[in-house]
Amino acid sequence: QYPPLKRAHKVQICPKRCVCQVLNPNLATLCDKKGLLFVPPNIDRHTVEMRLGDNFVTSIKRKDFANMTKLVDLTLSRNTIGTIAPHAFKDLENLRALHLDSNRLTRITNDTFSGMSKLHHLILNNNQLTHIHIGAFNDLTALEELDLSYNNLESAPWVAIQRMSNLHTLNLDHNMLSYIPEGTFSGLQKLKRLDVTSNKLQKLPPDPIFQRAGVLATSGIMGPSSFALSFGGNPLRCNCELLWLRRLRREDDLETCASPQHLAGRYFWTVSEEEFLCEPPLITRHSQELQALEGQSVTLRCKARGDPDPIIHWIAPDGRLMSNSSRAMVHTDGTLDILISTVKDSGSFTCVASNPAGEAQQTVDLVITKLPHITNNTVSEQEPDPGSSDIATIMLNQENQNRMSVLSCRPMGR
Ligand SMILES: *[C@@H]1O[C@H](CO)[C@@H](O)[C@H](O)[C@H]1NC(C)=O
Ligand SMILES: *[C@@H]1O[C@H](CO)[C@@H](O)[C@H](O)[C@H]1NC(C)=O
Ligand SMILES: *[C@@H]1O[C@H](CO)[C@@H](O)[C@H](O)[C@H]1NC(C)=O
Ligand SMILES: *[C@@H]1O[C@H](CO)[C@@H](O)[C@H](O)[C@H]1NC(C)=O
């Protein structure tokens, strides 16, 4: 039935204790459960399938898989791998599946999986991952399955995940994710299974992909158009931001609301749509009129409540939105620090509190008193341009003045 074995490549090397099979004509090197402490150096470089599961390998070195361009399937599950040298998988240009589950990895860097553009399955569950560099998955554009479950991740490389258009399974469950950016799943048209169970999510980003299959089934048979979404075990905030999710038709399940307080503990699917409410912002405290001398720092305060928590912006007297700069600092708690005030800052600042339910505003009046400019007789008085509110310009003026004083003090001639 099988064509006669081609003997173009004869198996000559097989690491001690391992089993090497020529599977017509592919070569498999099988080293599961051999008590290995490191990757054996003498693996046949023509190996197509390499199994090293259930050993005691602690690190992957650059040379371990060098030149193994034919490798398609690599299993390193259930070892004690804590470090992977940069570019250790660089030569594996045909690798389709990489199993690294149940190891001791704590971080993935940009150069761990760079160039692995043919990888379809990346299995990293049950490690101790706390950090994945933002660019670590940039080359993994062919990925169909990504398993990051049972780690300690507070974030994931969302932008790279967004571009994995072939992804059908994404397991992010049992991590510490508290936020998933909107749009993360929009391009994942082939996604069949998304598991975000047991994280710290208060909400999920609304996405048309969740509507695609109509009925969401969490278990049982997967129809051709069904989509399995699991999100139980999260501290869901059942307000207007989750109404879209409540509106999906779905088999009843056991997700519960954690907040707001009056809904805490209720089953998500038994809370009526009318109860998914937000509260528009209300400004509870803010600075009254403030006075300062030119050059001093001033702090403007504004506090608001609402559901969800409002975001606070400040608008300057000239109508511009305040943002962090060398001159001002906008803090997330609603405080605006003007580090060095100028006369031009005088006027009404507006504190704007907003959330999906609405907006609220208050003004804070600021009066900056101009300083008298004392003249030193060596330098003729130069009024600083009152129109300049730019700290850089002011410092430059001061510097120029200093330099001018220095110049004028220097003895003339010899
Ligand atoms: C990989 O190939 C290069 C060039 O042929 C050779 O110098 C090197 O020793 C090889 N490394 C291994 C681990 O086989
Ligand atoms: C990783 O790559 C991204 C770009 O893809 C870059 O922004 C980031 O700084 C890199 N991180 C490190 C630690 O090199
Ligand atoms: C401005 O800087 C402060 C302090 O570094 C930071 O807490 C805040 O988030 C920044 N604000 C914005 C809008 O980036
Ligand atoms: C004027 O000069 C004196 C001494 O030369 C110096 O101490 C003082 O700071 C100067 N004042 C101004 C406003 O530059």
Short mmCIF file of C-alpha atoms and ligand atoms in Angstrom, two decimals:
data_model
loop_
_atom_site.label_atom_id
_atom_site.label_comp_id
_atom_site.label_asym_id
_atom_site.label_seq_id
_atom_site.Cartn_x
_atom_site.Cartn_y
_atom_site.Cartn_z
CA GLN A 1 0.00 0.00 0.00
CA TYR A 2 2.75 2.46 0.91
CA PRO A 3 5.37 3.34 -1.64
CA PRO A 4 8.75 1.96 -0.77
CA LEU A 5 10.68 4.05 1.70
CA LYS A 6 12.96 6.52 0.12
CA ARG A 7 16.33 6.20 1.65
CA ALA A 8 17.53 9.61 0.58
CA HIS A 9 17.83 10.51 4.20
CA LYS A 10 18.82 7.66 6.41
CA VAL A 11 18.26 8.03 10.13
CA GLN A 12 21.70 8.14 11.55
CA ILE A 13 21.30 10.02 14.78
CA CYS A 14 18.85 9.46 17.54
CA PRO A 15 19.44 10.98 20.96
CA LYS A 16 20.09 8.48 23.70
CA ARG A 17 16.92 7.09 25.33
CA CYS A 18 14.70 8.66 22.64
CA VAL A 19 12.78 6.79 19.98
CA CYS A 20 13.18 7.88 16.38
CA GLN A 21 10.70 6.83 13.75
CA VAL A 22 10.72 7.32 10.06
CA LEU A 23 7.08 7.84 9.23
CA ASN A 24 7.16 7.64 5.50
CA PRO A 25 9.26 9.73 4.96
CA ASN A 26 8.89 12.09 7.88
CA LEU A 27 11.14 11.71 10.84
CA ALA A 28 9.77 11.85 14.36
CA THR A 29 12.03 12.15 17.38
CA LEU A 30 10.14 11.03 20.45
CA CYS A 31 11.66 11.86 23.82
CA ASP A 32 8.64 12.07 26.14
CA LYS A 33 9.20 11.10 29.79
CA LYS A 34 12.88 10.33 29.50
CA GLY A 35 14.05 12.26 32.54
CA LEU A 36 15.88 14.76 30.33
CA LEU A 37 17.38 17.83 32.03
CA PHE A 38 18.05 19.67 28.76
CA VAL A 39 17.23 19.37 25.08
CA PRO A 40 19.57 16.67 23.71
CA PRO A 41 22.22 18.22 21.43
CA ASN A 42 22.22 15.48 18.82
CA ILE A 43 18.69 15.69 17.45
CA ASP A 44 18.54 14.85 13.77
CA ARG A 45 18.13 18.20 12.06
CA HIS A 46 15.65 16.64 9.59
CA THR A 47 13.13 15.91 12.33
CA VAL A 48 9.57 16.87 11.47
CA GLU A 49 7.95 16.02 14.77
CA MET A 50 9.77 16.53 18.04
CA ARG A 51 8.33 15.49 21.38
CA LEU A 52 10.00 16.44 24.62
CA GLY A 53 6.99 16.47 26.97
CA ASP A 54 7.15 15.44 30.63
CA ASN A 55 10.85 15.99 31.18
CA PHE A 56 12.81 18.36 33.42
CA VAL A 57 14.12 20.84 30.86
CA THR A 58 14.64 24.23 32.55
CA SER A 59 15.67 26.43 29.64
CA ILE A 60 15.68 26.58 25.86
CA LYS A 61 18.96 27.69 24.35
CA ARG A 62 19.63 29.28 21.00
CA LYS A 63 21.35 26.15 19.62
CA ASP A 64 18.73 23.64 20.83
CA PHE A 65 16.59 23.84 17.69
CA ALA A 66 19.04 25.53 15.35
CA ASN A 67 18.78 24.55 11.67
CA MET A 68 15.62 22.49 12.19
CA THR A 69 13.88 23.99 9.21
CA LYS A 70 11.70 20.90 8.64
CA LEU A 71 10.20 20.82 12.09
CA VAL A 72 6.40 21.11 11.98
CA ASP A 73 5.34 20.05 15.46
CA LEU A 74 7.22 20.76 18.67
CA THR A 75 6.00 19.65 22.09
CA LEU A 76 7.67 20.91 25.24
CA SER A 77 4.69 20.49 27.55
CA ARG A 78 5.10 19.72 31.25
CA ASN A 79 8.73 20.56 31.77
CA THR A 80 10.13 23.26 34.06
CA ILE A 81 11.10 25.75 31.37
CA GLY A 82 11.63 29.21 32.86
CA THR A 83 13.68 30.87 30.14
CA ILE A 84 13.77 30.82 26.38
CA ALA A 85 16.83 32.38 24.74
CA PRO A 86 16.13 35.15 22.22
CA HIS A 87 15.52 33.74 18.73
CA ALA A 88 15.63 30.13 19.99
CA PHE A 89 12.87 29.22 17.50
CA LYS A 90 14.19 31.41 14.71
CA ASP A 91 15.14 28.61 12.33
CA LEU A 92 11.79 26.81 12.66
CA GLU A 93 10.37 28.38 9.56
CA ASN A 94 7.87 25.58 8.97
CA LEU A 95 6.66 25.10 12.51
CA ARG A 96 2.87 24.79 12.78
CA ALA A 97 2.34 23.83 16.41
CA LEU A 98 4.26 24.81 19.48
CA HIS A 99 3.22 23.37 22.82
CA LEU A 100 4.75 25.07 25.84
CA ASP A 101 1.95 24.46 28.33
CA SER A 102 2.63 23.62 31.99
CA ASN A 103 6.04 25.19 32.30
CA ARG A 104 7.38 28.06 34.36
CA LEU A 105 7.51 30.90 31.88
CA THR A 106 6.97 34.33 33.44
CA ARG A 107 7.39 36.59 30.41
CA ILE A 108 7.44 36.52 26.63
CA THR A 109 9.69 39.03 24.92
CA ASN A 110 9.60 40.54 21.44
CA ASP A 111 12.30 38.15 20.21
CA THR A 112 10.82 34.87 21.49
CA PHE A 113 8.41 34.17 18.60
CA SER A 114 9.66 36.67 16.03
CA GLY A 115 9.40 35.50 12.43
CA MET A 116 7.09 32.54 13.15
CA SER A 117 4.63 33.48 10.47
CA LYS A 118 3.46 29.92 9.76
CA LEU A 119 2.60 28.99 13.32
CA HIS A 120 -1.01 27.84 13.68
CA HIS A 121 -1.15 26.67 17.27
CA LEU A 122 0.54 28.37 20.18
CA ILE A 123 -0.21 26.74 23.51
CA LEU A 124 1.03 28.58 26.57
CA ASN A 125 -1.52 27.70 29.23
CA ASN A 126 -0.52 26.86 32.80
CA ASN A 127 2.61 28.94 33.02
CA GLN A 128 3.24 31.90 35.30
CA LEU A 129 3.12 34.59 32.65
CA THR A 130 2.77 38.09 34.02
CA HIS A 131 3.97 40.01 31.01
CA ILE A 132 3.97 39.63 27.25
CA HIS A 133 5.84 42.38 25.41
CA ILE A 134 3.58 44.49 23.25
CA GLY A 135 5.27 43.33 20.04
CA ALA A 136 5.79 39.67 21.01
CA PHE A 137 2.97 38.32 18.81
CA ASN A 138 3.37 40.71 15.89
CA ASP A 139 4.59 38.04 13.47
CA LEU A 140 2.05 35.39 14.47
CA THR A 141 -0.44 36.39 11.80
CA ALA A 142 -1.37 32.83 10.79
CA LEU A 143 -2.35 31.72 14.27
CA GLU A 144 -5.56 29.68 14.51
CA GLU A 145 -5.37 28.75 18.15
CA LEU A 146 -3.92 30.75 21.01
CA ASP A 147 -4.11 29.43 24.52
CA LEU A 148 -2.97 31.77 27.29
CA SER A 149 -5.23 30.39 30.00
CA TYR A 150 -4.13 29.82 33.59
CA ASN A 151 -1.47 32.50 33.76
CA ASN A 152 -1.23 35.78 35.68
CA LEU A 153 -1.76 38.19 32.81
CA GLU A 154 -3.16 41.64 33.54
CA SER A 155 -2.97 42.55 29.88
CA ALA A 156 -2.35 40.91 26.51
CA PRO A 157 -0.88 42.20 23.22
CA TRP A 158 -4.32 43.24 22.02
CA VAL A 159 -3.24 44.95 18.82
CA ALA A 160 -1.45 41.81 17.62
CA ILE A 161 -4.42 39.62 18.58
CA GLN A 162 -6.72 41.93 16.64
CA ARG A 163 -4.73 41.14 13.50
CA MET A 164 -4.91 37.33 13.84
CA SER A 165 -7.64 36.99 11.25
CA ASN A 166 -7.47 33.18 11.15
CA LEU A 167 -7.96 32.69 14.85
CA HIS A 168 -10.71 30.22 15.73
CA THR A 169 -9.90 29.56 19.38
CA LEU A 170 -8.79 32.12 21.92
CA ASN A 171 -8.42 31.02 25.51
CA LEU A 172 -7.73 33.81 27.96
CA ASP A 173 -9.48 32.30 30.96
CA HIS A 174 -8.06 32.22 34.49
CA ASN A 175 -5.91 35.32 34.28
CA MET A 176 -6.14 38.78 35.84
CA LEU A 177 -7.43 40.73 32.86
CA SER A 178 -9.43 43.76 33.88
CA TYR A 179 -9.91 45.36 30.50
CA ILE A 180 -10.27 44.34 26.86
CA PRO A 181 -10.10 47.24 24.39
CA GLU A 182 -13.00 47.82 22.06
CA GLY A 183 -12.41 46.43 18.59
CA THR A 184 -10.14 43.60 19.72
CA PHE A 185 -12.40 40.92 18.21
CA SER A 186 -13.83 42.85 15.25
CA GLY A 187 -11.50 41.38 12.66
CA LEU A 188 -11.62 37.82 14.00
CA GLN A 189 -14.33 36.57 11.67
CA LYS A 190 -13.34 32.93 12.09
CA LEU A 191 -13.49 32.97 15.87
CA LYS A 192 -15.49 30.01 17.20
CA ARG A 193 -14.51 29.97 20.81
CA LEU A 194 -13.63 32.76 23.18
CA ASP A 195 -13.05 32.00 26.81
CA VAL A 196 -12.49 34.84 29.26
CA THR A 197 -13.79 33.01 32.34
CA SER A 198 -12.35 33.92 35.74
CA ASN A 199 -10.66 37.20 35.10
CA LYS A 200 -11.28 40.64 36.61
CA LEU A 201 -13.46 41.97 33.85
CA GLN A 202 -16.28 44.33 34.75
CA LYS A 203 -17.41 44.49 31.15
CA LEU A 204 -16.75 43.10 27.69
CA PRO A 205 -16.23 45.27 24.64
CA PRO A 206 -19.41 45.28 22.54
CA ASP A 207 -18.69 43.69 19.20
CA PRO A 208 -20.80 42.59 16.22
CA ILE A 209 -18.98 39.27 16.29
CA PHE A 210 -21.01 38.24 19.33
CA GLN A 211 -24.22 38.68 17.38
CA ARG A 212 -22.93 36.75 14.39
CA ALA A 213 -24.09 33.36 15.56
CA GLY A 214 -27.34 34.57 17.06
CA VAL A 215 -27.56 32.04 19.82
CA LEU A 216 -24.54 31.69 21.99
CA ALA A 217 -23.99 28.24 23.29
CA THR A 218 -21.53 27.66 26.07
CA SER A 219 -21.47 23.90 25.90
CA GLY A 220 -22.51 20.95 23.86
CA ILE A 221 -22.52 20.58 20.14
CA MET A 222 -20.92 23.27 18.04
CA GLY A 223 -22.97 23.98 14.98
CA PRO A 224 -21.28 25.40 11.90
CA SER A 225 -22.25 28.94 12.84
CA SER A 226 -22.23 28.65 16.60
CA PHE A 227 -19.93 30.67 18.73
CA ALA A 228 -18.92 29.67 22.22
CA LEU A 229 -18.40 32.54 24.60
CA SER A 230 -17.58 31.90 28.24
CA PHE A 231 -17.30 34.83 30.60
CA GLY A 232 -18.43 33.56 33.99
CA GLY A 233 -16.34 34.18 37.08
CA ASN A 234 -15.83 37.87 36.33
CA PRO A 235 -16.97 40.77 38.55
CA LEU A 236 -19.49 41.96 35.98
CA ARG A 237 -20.88 45.45 36.40
CA CYS A 238 -24.48 45.15 35.27
CA ASN A 239 -25.12 48.68 34.02
CA CYS A 240 -26.00 50.12 30.61
CA GLU A 241 -22.59 49.20 29.23
CA LEU A 242 -23.51 45.49 29.40
CA LEU A 243 -27.02 45.84 28.08
CA TRP A 244 -25.91 44.71 24.62
CA LEU A 245 -24.67 41.44 26.11
CA ARG A 246 -27.87 40.87 28.07
CA ARG A 247 -29.82 41.35 24.84
CA LEU A 248 -28.12 38.41 23.13
CA ARG A 249 -30.20 35.30 23.10
CA ARG A 250 -28.45 32.57 24.93
CA GLU A 251 -28.91 29.39 26.90
CA ASP A 252 -29.20 30.32 30.54
CA ASP A 253 -25.96 30.17 32.34
CA LEU A 254 -24.51 30.92 35.70
CA GLU A 255 -22.79 34.29 35.21
CA THR A 256 -23.56 36.69 38.02
CA CYS A 257 -23.47 40.45 38.53
CA ALA A 258 -20.94 41.78 41.04
CA SER A 259 -22.09 45.40 40.94
CA PRO A 260 -23.84 47.84 41.21
CA GLN A 261 -24.59 46.94 44.78
CA HIS A 262 -28.34 46.38 44.41
CA LEU A 263 -27.70 43.77 41.69
CA ALA A 264 -24.73 42.05 43.34
CA GLY A 265 -25.09 38.30 43.32
CA ARG A 266 -28.01 38.19 40.86
CA TYR A 267 -27.73 35.86 37.90
CA PHE A 268 -26.87 37.90 34.83
CA TRP A 269 -29.52 36.31 32.63
CA THR A 270 -32.31 36.84 35.18
CA VAL A 271 -31.74 40.59 35.57
CA SER A 272 -34.20 42.35 33.28
CA GLU A 273 -32.94 44.63 30.55
CA GLU A 274 -34.57 47.62 32.28
CA GLU A 275 -32.30 47.11 35.26
CA PHE A 276 -29.09 47.56 33.27
CA LEU A 277 -28.90 51.26 34.06
CA CYS A 278 -26.20 53.90 34.09
CA GLU A 279 -26.20 57.07 36.14
CA PRO A 280 -25.22 60.35 34.50
CA PRO A 281 -22.31 62.22 36.11
CA LEU A 282 -22.88 64.56 38.99
CA ILE A 283 -20.10 66.90 40.05
CA THR A 284 -19.91 66.57 43.80
CA ARG A 285 -17.02 68.86 44.65
CA HIS A 286 -14.93 71.42 42.82
CA SER A 287 -12.57 74.32 43.50
CA GLN A 288 -14.20 77.72 43.96
CA GLU A 289 -12.50 80.90 42.76
CA LEU A 290 -8.72 80.61 42.93
CA GLN A 291 -6.04 83.30 43.08
CA ALA A 292 -2.33 83.04 42.57
CA LEU A 293 0.72 85.09 41.77
CA GLU A 294 2.26 84.80 38.37
CA GLY A 295 4.78 81.94 38.34
CA GLN A 296 3.18 80.05 41.19
CA SER A 297 1.58 76.66 40.79
CA VAL A 298 -2.18 76.29 41.07
CA THR A 299 -4.28 73.18 41.66
CA LEU A 300 -7.83 73.01 40.34
CA ARG A 301 -9.97 70.20 41.72
CA CYS A 302 -13.08 68.55 40.43
CA LYS A 303 -14.80 65.38 41.63
CA ALA A 304 -17.78 63.62 40.15
CA ARG A 305 -19.74 60.47 40.64
CA GLY A 306 -21.88 58.45 38.28
CA ASP A 307 -22.13 54.93 36.89
CA PRO A 308 -19.81 54.09 35.25
CA ASP A 309 -17.24 56.34 36.93
CA PRO A 310 -17.09 59.58 34.95
CA ILE A 311 -13.95 60.69 33.17
CA ILE A 312 -12.95 64.30 33.86
CA HIS A 313 -11.55 66.73 31.31
CA TRP A 314 -10.55 70.35 31.75
CA ILE A 315 -11.07 73.09 29.21
CA ALA A 316 -8.87 76.20 29.39
CA PRO A 317 -10.31 79.76 29.23
CA ASP A 318 -9.34 79.90 25.55
CA GLY A 319 -11.39 76.79 24.80
CA ARG A 320 -8.56 74.32 24.42
CA LEU A 321 -8.68 70.89 26.03
CA MET A 322 -5.99 70.65 28.71
CA SER A 323 -3.55 67.79 28.37
CA ASN A 324 -0.31 66.82 30.04
CA SER A 325 2.51 69.14 29.08
CA SER A 326 5.56 70.76 30.60
CA ARG A 327 3.22 73.35 32.08
CA ALA A 328 0.19 71.36 33.19
CA MET A 329 -0.72 67.95 34.53
CA VAL A 330 -4.16 66.41 34.21
CA HIS A 331 -4.63 63.67 36.79
CA THR A 332 -7.09 60.80 36.51
CA ASP A 333 -8.75 61.81 39.79
CA GLY A 334 -9.93 65.04 38.17
CA THR A 335 -7.19 67.32 39.52
CA LEU A 336 -5.56 69.83 37.19
CA ASP A 337 -2.14 71.15 38.20
CA ILE A 338 -0.86 74.27 36.50
CA LEU A 339 2.80 74.08 37.37
CA ILE A 340 3.86 77.63 36.55
CA SER A 341 0.99 80.02 36.03
CA THR A 342 1.05 82.97 33.68
CA VAL A 343 -1.25 85.97 33.47
CA LYS A 344 -2.80 84.41 30.42
CA ASP A 345 -4.20 81.57 32.56
CA SER A 346 -6.64 84.01 34.17
CA GLY A 347 -10.23 83.18 33.30
CA SER A 348 -12.78 80.44 33.63
CA PHE A 349 -11.65 76.83 33.47
CA THR A 350 -14.34 74.27 32.82
CA CYS A 351 -14.40 70.85 34.41
CA VAL A 352 -16.33 68.37 32.25
CA ALA A 353 -17.35 65.01 33.72
CA SER A 354 -18.64 62.48 31.23
CA ASN A 355 -19.75 58.86 31.02
CA PRO A 356 -21.96 56.90 28.61
CA ALA A 357 -25.06 58.25 30.38
CA GLY A 358 -24.23 61.92 29.99
CA GLU A 359 -22.14 64.91 30.93
CA ALA A 360 -21.89 67.54 33.68
CA GLN A 361 -19.90 70.80 33.83
CA GLN A 362 -18.68 73.31 36.37
CA THR A 363 -16.47 76.35 35.95
CA VAL A 364 -13.60 77.37 38.18
CA ASP A 365 -12.45 80.98 37.98
CA LEU A 366 -8.75 81.63 38.20
CA VAL A 367 -7.15 85.01 38.77
CA ILE A 368 -3.40 85.31 38.26
CA THR A 369 -1.83 88.48 39.59
CA LYS A 370 1.02 89.90 37.57
CA LEU A 371 4.34 90.30 39.37
CA PRO A 372 6.10 93.68 39.27
CA HIS A 373 9.33 93.25 37.28
CA ILE A 374 12.29 94.65 39.21
CA THR A 375 14.97 96.16 37.04
CA ASN A 376 18.66 95.74 37.64
CA ASN A 377 20.48 98.76 36.35
CA THR A 378 22.82 96.72 34.15
CA VAL A 379 20.00 95.49 31.96
CA SER A 380 17.29 97.66 30.58
CA GLU A 381 13.90 96.38 31.58
CA GLN A 382 12.38 93.95 29.18
CA GLU A 383 8.73 93.27 29.76
CA PRO A 384 8.12 89.55 29.22
CA ASP A 385 5.57 89.11 26.47
CA PRO A 386 2.32 88.80 28.43
CA GLY A 387 0.83 86.82 25.54
CA SER A 388 3.28 84.01 25.96
CA SER A 389 1.91 81.18 28.06
CA ASP A 390 4.63 78.83 27.02
CA ILE A 391 6.95 77.78 29.79
CA ALA A 392 9.75 77.20 27.32
CA THR A 393 9.57 80.82 26.14
CA ILE A 394 9.60 82.14 29.70
CA MET A 395 12.61 80.07 30.66
CA LEU A 396 14.38 81.17 27.53
CA ASN A 397 13.70 84.82 28.43
CA GLN A 398 15.13 84.28 31.89
CA GLU A 399 18.14 82.55 30.47
CA ASN A 400 18.70 85.39 28.01
CA GLN A 401 18.47 87.88 30.83
CA ASN A 402 20.98 85.93 32.87
CA ARG A 403 23.31 85.68 29.95
CA MET A 404 22.99 89.38 29.31
CA SER A 405 23.86 90.14 32.95
CA VAL A 406 26.87 87.88 32.72
CA LEU A 407 27.96 89.56 29.53
CA SER A 408 27.61 93.01 30.98
CA CYS A 409 29.64 92.04 34.06
CA ARG A 410 32.54 90.72 32.08
CA PRO A 411 35.50 93.12 32.13
CA MET A 412 35.74 94.88 28.83
CA GLY A 413 39.12 94.50 27.11
CA ARG A 414 42.31 93.50 28.90
C1 LIG B 1 23.60 24.99 11.83
O1 LIG B 1 24.14 25.21 10.54
C2 LIG B 1 25.29 26.00 10.52
C3 LIG B 1 25.68 26.26 9.07
O2 LIG B 1 25.51 25.14 8.28
C4 LIG B 1 26.41 25.30 11.30
O3 LIG B 1 27.56 26.11 11.31
C5 LIG B 1 25.94 25.04 12.71
O4 LIG B 1 26.92 24.31 13.42
C6 LIG B 1 24.63 24.30 12.71
N1 LIG B 1 24.15 24.21 14.09
C7 LIG B 1 23.63 23.11 14.59
C8 LIG B 1 23.25 23.17 16.03
O5 LIG B 1 23.45 22.13 13.94
C1 LIG B 2 8.58 45.39 21.26
O1 LIG B 2 8.11 45.78 19.99
C2 LIG B 2 7.25 46.92 19.97
C3 LIG B 2 6.86 47.21 18.55
O2 LIG B 2 6.33 46.14 17.93
C4 LIG B 2 7.91 48.12 20.58
O3 LIG B 2 7.01 49.19 20.64
C5 LIG B 2 8.37 47.79 21.97
O4 LIG B 2 9.09 48.88 22.51
C6 LIG B 2 9.27 46.55 21.95
N1 LIG B 2 9.62 46.21 23.32
C7 LIG B 2 10.85 45.91 23.69
C8 LIG B 2 11.06 45.63 25.15
O5 LIG B 2 11.76 45.82 22.90
C1 LIG B 3 -0.79 62.98 33.09
O1 LIG B 3 0.29 62.64 33.93
C2 LIG B 3 -0.12 62.09 35.17
C3 LIG B 3 1.11 61.94 36.05
O2 LIG B 3 2.16 61.38 35.34
C4 LIG B 3 -0.83 60.78 34.93
O3 LIG B 3 -1.26 60.21 36.15
C5 LIG B 3 -2.04 61.05 34.05
O4 LIG B 3 -2.66 59.83 33.73
C6 LIG B 3 -1.64 61.77 32.78
N1 LIG B 3 -2.85 62.19 32.10
C7 LIG B 3 -3.11 61.93 30.84
C8 LIG B 3 -4.39 62.47 30.30
O5 LIG B 3 -2.33 61.30 30.13
C1 LIG B 4 19.46 92.14 40.59
O1 LIG B 4 20.81 92.01 40.87
C2 LIG B 4 21.09 91.50 42.17
C3 LIG B 4 22.57 91.54 42.41
O2 LIG B 4 23.26 91.97 41.29
C4 LIG B 4 20.52 90.08 42.26
O3 LIG B 4 20.78 89.54 43.54
C5 LIG B 4 19.06 90.10 42.00
O4 LIG B 4 18.56 88.76 41.99
C6 LIG B 4 18.77 90.76 40.66
N1 LIG B 4 17.35 90.88 40.51
C7 LIG B 4 16.70 90.58 39.42
C8 LIG B 4 15.23 90.76 39.42
O5 LIG B 4 17.26 90.11 38.43
#
